[in-house]
C-alpha positions as YAML, in Angstrom:
chain: A
units: angstrom
residues:
- id: 1
  name: UNK
  ca: [3.50, -7.13, 12.26]
- id: 2
  name: UNK
  ca: [2.06, -3.68, 12.86]
- id: 3
  name: UNK
  ca: [2.52, -1.11, 10.10]
- id: 4
  name: UNK
  ca: [3.95, 1.24, 12.72]
- id: 5
  name: UNK
  ca: [6.96, -1.06, 13.10]
- id: 6
  name: UNK
  ca: [7.83, -1.08, 9.38]
- id: 7
  name: UNK
  ca: [10.27, 1.45, 7.92]
- id: 8
  name: UNK
  ca: [8.89, 2.34, 4.45]
- id: 9
  name: UNK
  ca: [11.22, 1.24, 1.67]
- id: 10
  name: UNK
  ca: [9.87, 0.53, -1.82]
- id: 11
  name: UNK
  ca: [6.09, 0.44, -2.23]
- id: 12
  name: UNK
  ca: [3.32, -0.24, -4.73]
- id: 13
  name: UNK
  ca: [0.12, 1.45, -5.75]
- id: 14
  name: UNK
  ca: [-2.68, -0.56, -4.14]
- id: 15
  name: UNK
  ca: [-5.13, -2.00, -6.66]
- id: 16
  name: UNK
  ca: [-8.48, -3.55, -5.62]
- id: 17
  name: UNK
  ca: [-7.66, -6.81, -7.45]
- id: 18
  name: UNK
  ca: [-4.53, -7.13, -5.32]
- id: 19
  name: UNK
  ca: [-6.03, -6.42, -1.90]
- id: 20
  name: UNK
  ca: [-5.76, -10.00, -0.68]
- id: 21
  name: UNK
  ca: [-2.15, -10.49, -1.80]
- id: 22
  name: UNK
  ca: [-1.17, -7.07, -0.50]
- id: 23
  name: UNK
  ca: [-2.58, -7.90, 2.90]
- id: 24
  name: UNK
  ca: [-0.67, -11.18, 3.15]
- id: 25
  name: UNK
  ca: [2.64, -10.07, 1.64]
- id: 26
  name: UNK
  ca: [5.48, -9.89, 4.18]
- id: 27
  name: UNK
  ca: [8.26, -8.26, 2.12]
- id: 28
  name: UNK
  ca: [10.37, -6.04, 4.41]
- id: 29
  name: UNK
  ca: [9.80, -2.34, 3.85]
- id: 30
  name: UNK
  ca: [6.73, -2.85, 1.63]
- id: 31
  name: UNK
  ca: [4.13, -0.07, 1.74]
- id: 32
  name: UNK
  ca: [1.14, 0.94, -0.36]
- id: 33
  name: UNK
  ca: [-0.17, 4.17, -1.83]
- id: 34
  name: UNK
  ca: [-3.74, 5.04, -2.78]
- id: 35
  name: UNK
  ca: [-5.66, 7.98, -4.14]
- id: 36
  name: UNK
  ca: [-7.68, 9.12, -1.11]
- id: 37
  name: UNK
  ca: [-10.57, 10.20, -3.34]
- id: 38
  name: UNK
  ca: [-11.39, 6.49, -3.81]
- id: 39
  name: UNK
  ca: [-11.80, 5.93, -0.05]
- id: 40
  name: UNK
  ca: [-13.59, 9.04, 1.25]
- id: 41
  name: UNK
  ca: [-16.81, 7.32, 2.22]
- id: 42
  name: UNK
  ca: [-18.23, 6.61, 5.67]
- id: 43
  name: UNK
  ca: [-18.53, 2.86, 5.19]
- id: 44
  name: UNK
  ca: [-18.45, 0.01, 2.72]
- id: 45
  name: UNK
  ca: [-15.82, -2.48, 1.59]
- id: 46
  name: UNK
  ca: [-13.12, -0.12, 0.32]
- id: 47
  name: UNK
  ca: [-12.35, 1.71, 3.59]
- id: 48
  name: UNK
  ca: [-12.58, -1.61, 5.43]
- id: 49
  name: UNK
  ca: [-10.05, -3.25, 3.10]
- id: 50
  name: UNK
  ca: [-7.76, -0.23, 3.32]
- id: 51
  name: UNK
  ca: [-7.88, -0.33, 7.10]
- id: 52
  name: UNK
  ca: [-6.99, -4.03, 7.01]
- id: 53
  name: UNK
  ca: [-4.00, -3.40, 4.75]
- id: 54
  name: UNK
  ca: [-3.00, -0.48, 6.97]
- id: 55
  name: UNK
  ca: [-2.81, -2.86, 9.93]
- id: 56
  name: UNK
  ca: [0.01, -4.72, 8.14]
- id: 57
  name: UNK
  ca: [1.72, -2.13, 5.95]
- id: 58
  name: UNK
  ca: [2.37, 1.64, 5.99]
- id: 59
  name: UNK
  ca: [0.15, 3.76, 3.75]
- id: 60
  name: UNK
  ca: [0.65, 6.94, 1.76]
- id: 61
  name: UNK
  ca: [-2.25, 9.06, 0.45]
- id: 62
  name: UNK
  ca: [-1.62, 10.60, -2.98]
- id: 63
  name: UNK
  ca: [-4.30, 13.12, -3.86]
- id: 64
  name: UNK
  ca: [-5.33, 14.17, -7.36]
- id: 65
  name: UNK
  ca: [-8.05, 16.78, -6.82]
- id: 66
  name: UNK
  ca: [-6.99, 19.50, -4.36]
- id: 67
  name: UNK
  ca: [-6.09, 21.76, -7.32]
- id: 68
  name: UNK
  ca: [-3.35, 23.51, -5.36]
- id: 69
  name: UNK
  ca: [-2.40, 25.70, -8.33]
- id: 70
  name: UNK
  ca: [-5.98, 26.64, -9.15]
- id: 71
  name: UNK
  ca: [-7.54, 30.08, -8.70]
- id: 72
  name: UNK
  ca: [-9.88, 28.83, -5.96]
- id: 73
  name: UNK
  ca: [-8.85, 27.82, -2.46]
- id: 74
  name: UNK
  ca: [-8.98, 24.08, -1.72]
- id: 75
  name: UNK
  ca: [-12.55, 22.87, -1.28]
- id: 76
  name: UNK
  ca: [-13.39, 22.90, 2.44]
- id: 77
  name: UNK
  ca: [-15.62, 19.84, 2.33]
- id: 78
  name: UNK
  ca: [-12.99, 17.88, 0.44]
- id: 79
  name: UNK
  ca: [-10.28, 18.90, 2.91]
- id: 80
  name: UNK
  ca: [-12.49, 17.86, 5.81]
- id: 81
  name: UNK
  ca: [-13.06, 14.40, 4.32]
- id: 82
  name: UNK
  ca: [-9.36, 14.05, 3.60]
- id: 83
  name: UNK
  ca: [-8.52, 14.95, 7.19]
- id: 84
  name: UNK
  ca: [-11.01, 12.38, 8.45]
- id: 85
  name: UNK
  ca: [-9.52, 9.67, 6.24]
- id: 86
  name: UNK
  ca: [-6.00, 10.58, 7.36]
- id: 87
  name: UNK
  ca: [-7.04, 10.42, 11.02]
- id: 88
  name: UNK
  ca: [-8.46, 6.94, 10.44]
- id: 89
  name: UNK
  ca: [-5.66, 5.50, 8.28]
- id: 90
  name: UNK
  ca: [-2.66, 7.36, 9.75]
- id: 91
  name: UNK
  ca: [-0.62, 7.52, 6.51]
- id: 92
  name: UNK
  ca: [3.08, 8.27, 6.81]
- id: 93
  name: UNK
  ca: [2.65, 10.88, 4.05]
- id: 94
  name: UNK
  ca: [0.00, 12.85, 2.18]
- id: 95
  name: UNK
  ca: [0.95, 14.26, -1.21]
- id: 96
  name: UNK
  ca: [-0.54, 16.30, -4.06]
- id: 97
  name: UNK
  ca: [0.45, 17.74, -7.44]
- id: 98
  name: UNK
  ca: [1.80, 21.04, -8.67]
- id: 99
  name: UNK
  ca: [-1.20, 21.43, -10.98]
- id: 100
  name: UNK
  ca: [-4.77, 22.65, -11.11]
- id: 101
  name: UNK
  ca: [-8.02, 20.88, -11.94]
- id: 102
  name: UNK
  ca: [-10.79, 23.15, -10.60]
- id: 103
  name: UNK
  ca: [-12.01, 26.68, -11.31]
- id: 104
  name: UNK
  ca: [-15.32, 28.42, -10.68]
- id: 105
  name: UNK
  ca: [-16.89, 25.30, -9.20]
- id: 106
  name: UNK
  ca: [-16.04, 23.16, -12.24]
- id: 107
  name: UNK
  ca: [-13.75, 20.14, -12.10]
- id: 108
  name: UNK
  ca: [-11.62, 19.07, -15.06]
- id: 109
  name: UNK
  ca: [-10.48, 15.45, -15.59]
- id: 110
  name: UNK
  ca: [-6.80, 16.27, -15.76]
- id: 111
  name: UNK
  ca: [-3.87, 17.78, -13.87]
- id: 112
  name: UNK
  ca: [-3.37, 21.00, -15.81]
- id: 113
  name: UNK
  ca: [-0.08, 22.92, -16.22]
- id: 114
  name: UNK
  ca: [1.11, 25.86, -14.16]
- id: 115
  name: UNK
  ca: [2.88, 29.06, -15.28]
- id: 116
  name: UNK
  ca: [5.74, 29.47, -12.82]
- id: 117
  name: UNK
  ca: [5.36, 33.15, -11.97]
- id: 118
  name: UNK
  ca: [5.51, 35.16, -8.77]
- id: 119
  name: UNK
  ca: [1.72, 35.39, -8.68]
- id: 120
  name: UNK
  ca: [1.37, 31.63, -9.09]
- id: 121
  name: UNK
  ca: [3.97, 31.08, -6.39]
- id: 122
  name: UNK
  ca: [1.86, 33.09, -3.95]
- id: 123
  name: UNK
  ca: [-1.31, 31.21, -4.96]
- id: 124
  name: UNK
  ca: [0.19, 27.76, -4.57]
- id: 125
  name: UNK
  ca: [1.89, 28.69, -1.29]
- id: 126
  name: UNK
  ca: [-1.39, 29.96, 0.16]
- id: 127
  name: UNK
  ca: [-3.23, 26.80, -0.91]
- id: 128
  name: UNK
  ca: [-0.53, 24.54, 0.52]
- id: 129
  name: UNK
  ca: [-0.58, 26.47, 3.79]
- id: 130
  name: UNK
  ca: [-4.37, 26.15, 4.01]
- id: 131
  name: UNK
  ca: [-4.19, 22.41, 3.31]
- id: 132
  name: UNK
  ca: [-1.49, 21.85, 5.94]
- id: 133
  name: UNK
  ca: [-3.44, 23.91, 8.48]
- id: 134
  name: UNK
  ca: [-6.53, 21.72, 8.05]
- id: 135
  name: UNK
  ca: [-4.63, 18.43, 7.95]
- id: 136
  name: UNK
  ca: [-2.31, 19.54, 10.77]
- id: 137
  name: UNK
  ca: [0.63, 17.96, 8.98]
- id: 138
  name: UNK
  ca: [3.23, 18.58, 6.31]
- id: 139
  name: UNK
  ca: [2.33, 17.49, 2.79]
- id: 140
  name: UNK
  ca: [4.57, 16.68, -0.18]
- id: 141
  name: UNK
  ca: [4.21, 18.32, -3.59]
- id: 142
  name: UNK
  ca: [4.82, 16.35, -6.81]
- id: 143
  name: UNK
  ca: [6.55, 17.79, -9.86]
- id: 144
  name: UNK
  ca: [4.46, 17.58, -13.04]
- id: 145
  name: UNK
  ca: [5.22, 16.14, -16.46]
- id: 146
  name: UNK
  ca: [5.36, 18.60, -19.38]
- id: 147
  name: UNK
  ca: [4.21, 18.25, -22.98]
- id: 148
  name: UNK
  ca: [4.43, 21.79, -24.39]
- id: 149
  name: UNK
  ca: [6.74, 24.72, -23.78]
- id: 150
  name: UNK
  ca: [5.20, 27.67, -21.93]
- id: 151
  name: UNK
  ca: [6.63, 31.14, -22.53]
- id: 152
  name: UNK
  ca: [5.25, 32.59, -19.29]
- id: 153
  name: UNK
  ca: [7.64, 30.91, -16.83]
- id: 154
  name: UNK
  ca: [9.79, 33.27, -14.77]
- id: 155
  name: UNK
  ca: [11.13, 30.56, -12.43]
- id: 156
  name: UNK
  ca: [12.87, 27.30, -13.17]
- id: 157
  name: UNK
  ca: [10.87, 24.39, -11.78]
- id: 158
  name: UNK
  ca: [13.50, 23.27, -9.22]
- id: 159
  name: UNK
  ca: [13.77, 26.85, -7.91]
- id: 160
  name: UNK
  ca: [9.98, 27.20, -7.84]
- id: 161
  name: UNK
  ca: [9.62, 23.98, -5.84]
- id: 162
  name: UNK
  ca: [12.45, 24.92, -3.48]
- id: 163
  name: UNK
  ca: [10.83, 28.30, -2.82]
- id: 164
  name: UNK
  ca: [7.50, 26.63, -2.02]
- id: 165
  name: UNK
  ca: [9.35, 24.42, 0.46]
- id: 166
  name: UNK
  ca: [10.96, 27.50, 2.03]
- id: 167
  name: UNK
  ca: [7.69, 29.46, 2.27]
- id: 168
  name: UNK
  ca: [5.36, 26.70, 3.47]
- id: 169
  name: UNK
  ca: [7.51, 24.00, 5.06]
- id: 170
  name: UNK
  ca: [6.04, 21.42, 2.66]
- id: 171
  name: UNK
  ca: [8.11, 18.56, 1.31]
- id: 172
  name: UNK
  ca: [8.63, 17.23, -2.20]
- id: 173
  name: UNK
  ca: [7.51, 14.08, -3.94]
- id: 174
  name: UNK
  ca: [9.96, 13.62, -6.81]
- id: 175
  name: UNK
  ca: [8.50, 11.77, -9.77]
- id: 176
  name: UNK
  ca: [11.59, 10.68, -11.70]
- id: 177
  name: UNK
  ca: [9.56, 9.49, -14.68]
- id: 178
  name: UNK
  ca: [7.95, 12.93, -14.96]
- id: 179
  name: UNK
  ca: [11.42, 14.47, -15.07]
- id: 180
  name: UNK
  ca: [12.49, 12.08, -17.84]
- id: 181
  name: UNK
  ca: [9.30, 12.69, -19.84]
- id: 182
  name: UNK
  ca: [9.68, 16.47, -19.51]
- id: 183
  name: UNK
  ca: [13.33, 16.28, -20.54]
- id: 184
  name: UNK
  ca: [12.36, 14.55, -23.77]
- id: 185
  name: UNK
  ca: [9.37, 16.78, -24.51]
- id: 186
  name: UNK
  ca: [10.54, 20.30, -23.66]
- id: 187
  name: UNK
  ca: [14.31, 20.06, -23.49]
- id: 188
  name: UNK
  ca: [14.87, 19.96, -19.72]
- id: 189
  name: UNK
  ca: [18.22, 18.55, -18.57]
- id: 190
  name: UNK
  ca: [16.92, 15.70, -16.42]
- id: 191
  name: UNK
  ca: [20.08, 15.20, -14.40]
- id: 192
  name: UNK
  ca: [20.59, 18.91, -13.73]
- id: 193
  name: UNK
  ca: [16.93, 19.17, -12.68]
- id: 194
  name: UNK
  ca: [17.30, 16.41, -10.10]
- id: 195
  name: UNK
  ca: [20.65, 17.73, -8.87]
- id: 196
  name: UNK
  ca: [19.06, 21.15, -8.19]
- id: 197
  name: UNK
  ca: [16.32, 19.86, -5.88]
- id: 198
  name: UNK
  ca: [16.90, 20.32, -2.14]
- id: 199
  name: UNK
  ca: [17.74, 16.86, -0.80]
- id: 200
  name: UNK
  ca: [16.34, 17.42, 2.69]
- id: 201
  name: UNK
  ca: [12.92, 18.31, 1.29]
- id: 202
  name: UNK
  ca: [12.48, 15.07, -0.69]
- id: 203
  name: UNK
  ca: [10.09, 12.84, 1.27]
- id: 204
  name: UNK
  ca: [9.04, 10.33, -1.39]
- id: 205
  name: UNK
  ca: [9.97, 9.24, -4.92]
- id: 206
  name: UNK
  ca: [7.76, 7.92, -7.71]
- id: 207
  name: UNK
  ca: [8.87, 5.62, -10.54]
- id: 208
  name: UNK
  ca: [6.64, 4.70, -13.46]
- id: 209
  name: UNK
  ca: [6.58, 3.66, -17.08]
- id: 210
  name: UNK
  ca: [5.77, 5.88, -20.05]
- id: 211
  name: UNK
  ca: [4.80, 5.50, -23.68]
- id: 212
  name: UNK
  ca: [5.21, 7.32, -27.00]
- id: 213
  name: UNK
  ca: [2.27, 9.23, -28.43]
- id: 214
  name: UNK
  ca: [0.80, 7.36, -31.39]
- id: 215
  name: UNK
  ca: [0.19, 10.53, -33.41]
- id: 216
  name: UNK
  ca: [3.23, 12.60, -32.43]
- id: 217
  name: UNK
  ca: [6.40, 10.51, -32.66]
- id: 218
  name: UNK
  ca: [8.96, 11.58, -30.10]
- id: 219
  name: UNK
  ca: [6.39, 12.89, -27.61]
- id: 220
  name: UNK
  ca: [6.51, 10.86, -24.40]
- id: 221
  name: UNK
  ca: [3.38, 10.37, -22.31]
- id: 222
  name: UNK
  ca: [3.39, 9.74, -18.55]
- id: 223
  name: UNK
  ca: [1.03, 6.81, -19.08]
- id: 224
  name: UNK
  ca: [1.84, 4.57, -16.07]
- id: 225
  name: UNK
  ca: [1.06, 1.56, -18.25]
- id: 226
  name: UNK
  ca: [4.47, -0.06, -18.63]
- id: 227
  name: UNK
  ca: [7.48, -1.12, -16.63]
- id: 228
  name: UNK
  ca: [9.97, 1.52, -15.48]
- id: 229
  name: UNK
  ca: [12.34, 2.31, -18.36]
- id: 230
  name: UNK
  ca: [16.13, 1.96, -18.15]
- id: 231
  name: UNK
  ca: [16.82, 5.74, -18.33]
- id: 232
  name: UNK
  ca: [14.46, 6.32, -15.42]
- id: 233
  name: UNK
  ca: [16.22, 3.65, -13.36]
- id: 234
  name: UNK
  ca: [19.54, 5.35, -14.13]
- id: 235
  name: UNK
  ca: [18.23, 8.74, -12.95]
- id: 236
  name: UNK
  ca: [16.80, 7.12, -9.83]
- id: 237
  name: UNK
  ca: [20.07, 5.41, -9.02]
- id: 238
  name: UNK
  ca: [21.98, 8.67, -9.20]
- id: 239
  name: UNK
  ca: [19.32, 10.51, -7.18]
- id: 240
  name: UNK
  ca: [19.46, 7.99, -4.34]
- id: 241
  name: UNK
  ca: [23.25, 8.07, -4.42]
- id: 242
  name: UNK
  ca: [23.00, 11.81, -3.76]
- id: 243
  name: UNK
  ca: [20.15, 12.01, -1.25]
- id: 244
  name: UNK
  ca: [20.14, 8.54, 0.30]
- id: 245
  name: UNK
  ca: [17.21, 6.21, 0.85]
- id: 246
  name: UNK
  ca: [13.65, 7.55, 0.48]
- id: 247
  name: UNK
  ca: [10.29, 5.75, 0.32]
- id: 248
  name: UNK
  ca: [9.87, 4.90, -3.37]
- id: 249
  name: UNK
  ca: [6.70, 3.95, -5.21]
- id: 250
  name: UNK
  ca: [6.30, 1.84, -8.35]
- id: 251
  name: UNK
  ca: [3.24, 3.30, -10.11]
- id: 252
  name: UNK
  ca: [1.18, 1.22, -12.53]
- id: 253
  name: UNK
  ca: [-2.30, 2.39, -13.51]
- id: 254
  name: UNK
  ca: [-2.77, 0.79, -16.94]
- id: 255
  name: UNK
  ca: [-1.99, -2.71, -18.22]
- id: 256
  name: UNK
  ca: [-1.75, -3.69, -14.57]
- id: 257
  name: UNK
  ca: [0.07, -7.03, -14.31]
- id: 258
  name: UNK
  ca: [-0.19, -9.72, -11.68]
- id: 259
  name: UNK
  ca: [0.87, -8.78, -8.16]
- id: 260
  name: UNK
  ca: [4.00, -10.93, -8.38]
- id: 261
  name: UNK
  ca: [5.28, -9.05, -11.42]
- id: 262
  name: UNK
  ca: [4.81, -5.71, -9.67]
- id: 263
  name: UNK
  ca: [6.51, -7.10, -6.59]
- id: 264
  name: UNK
  ca: [9.53, -8.13, -8.68]
- id: 265
  name: UNK
  ca: [9.84, -4.63, -10.13]
- id: 266
  name: UNK
  ca: [9.47, -3.21, -6.66]
- id: 267
  name: UNK
  ca: [12.39, -5.44, -5.64]
- id: 268
  name: UNK
  ca: [14.73, -3.56, -8.01]
- id: 269
  name: UNK
  ca: [13.94, -0.30, -6.24]
- id: 270
  name: UNK
  ca: [14.30, -1.96, -2.83]
- id: 271
  name: UNK
  ca: [17.78, -3.24, -3.73]
- id: 272
  name: UNK
  ca: [18.87, 0.26, -4.77]
- id: 273
  name: UNK
  ca: [17.45, 1.72, -1.56]
- id: 274
  name: UNK
  ca: [19.29, -0.87, 0.50]
- id: 275
  name: UNK
  ca: [22.56, 0.10, -1.21]
- id: 276
  name: UNK
  ca: [21.86, 3.81, -0.65]
- id: 277
  name: UNK
  ca: [21.12, 3.18, 3.03]
- id: 278
  name: UNK
  ca: [24.35, 1.20, 3.41]
- id: 279
  name: UNK
  ca: [26.32, 4.04, 1.84]
- id: 280
  name: UNK
  ca: [24.66, 6.53, 4.20]
- id: 281
  name: UNK
  ca: [25.60, 4.39, 7.20]
- id: 282
  name: UNK
  ca: [29.26, 4.25, 6.14]
- id: 283
  name: UNK
  ca: [29.52, 7.96, 5.47]
...
């Protein structure tokens, strides 16, 4: 079956050790997400494998290095390579983070936090607009996880994200685990946060596991190395009840289990999406 005929439901992050099983899996609605930075080469086995998987399943590209909240405009060479990959793979969505990782020609190995101010709003909006102009498509912006309070915020995060949507036409990628982690670490009301996001702008959802910091008890870390926790499932269920079905990714980047175990966890999300779609159809 062509990927173009599949309506994205619940998906998985595509890992090299799972390429063969991913290619052969025929679960309805299954799709895969990758970091495009791992596939921006002219040839070799990785792009070839990705193209093969793309022939069977929809793809989403989830970037980690555009540094949309950084002081420098997105790197032109990087954007060009991303556009070329997107033209080849035809993903149903390209997404990035509300974070920065580059300044003055230096790259940092992390997604660094953003003060939500009017000046930062203008910077991020300009960088999103530039990215969308080059890619010739709408992108989705992911909410970050928070570990420390910042006293410089002048916008709430849901309002900041909604204003970026209004100014640029971008969409949102809602990471429910990030919301839960932030709620525990800095006192955000997770449910109120999700309720405040504009439903029509939400194009994709991420679910992941987290862990507790070994040296700071009570601090949660967005580690992506465990199964999705019960409180995150509860937030996700309520979100889909409000907004309906959206493509949803199970993220696992550490302690990666066998493909079948990931597929079973993905099945929980797919069941909830099916229920949300049925409710939408009735209403």
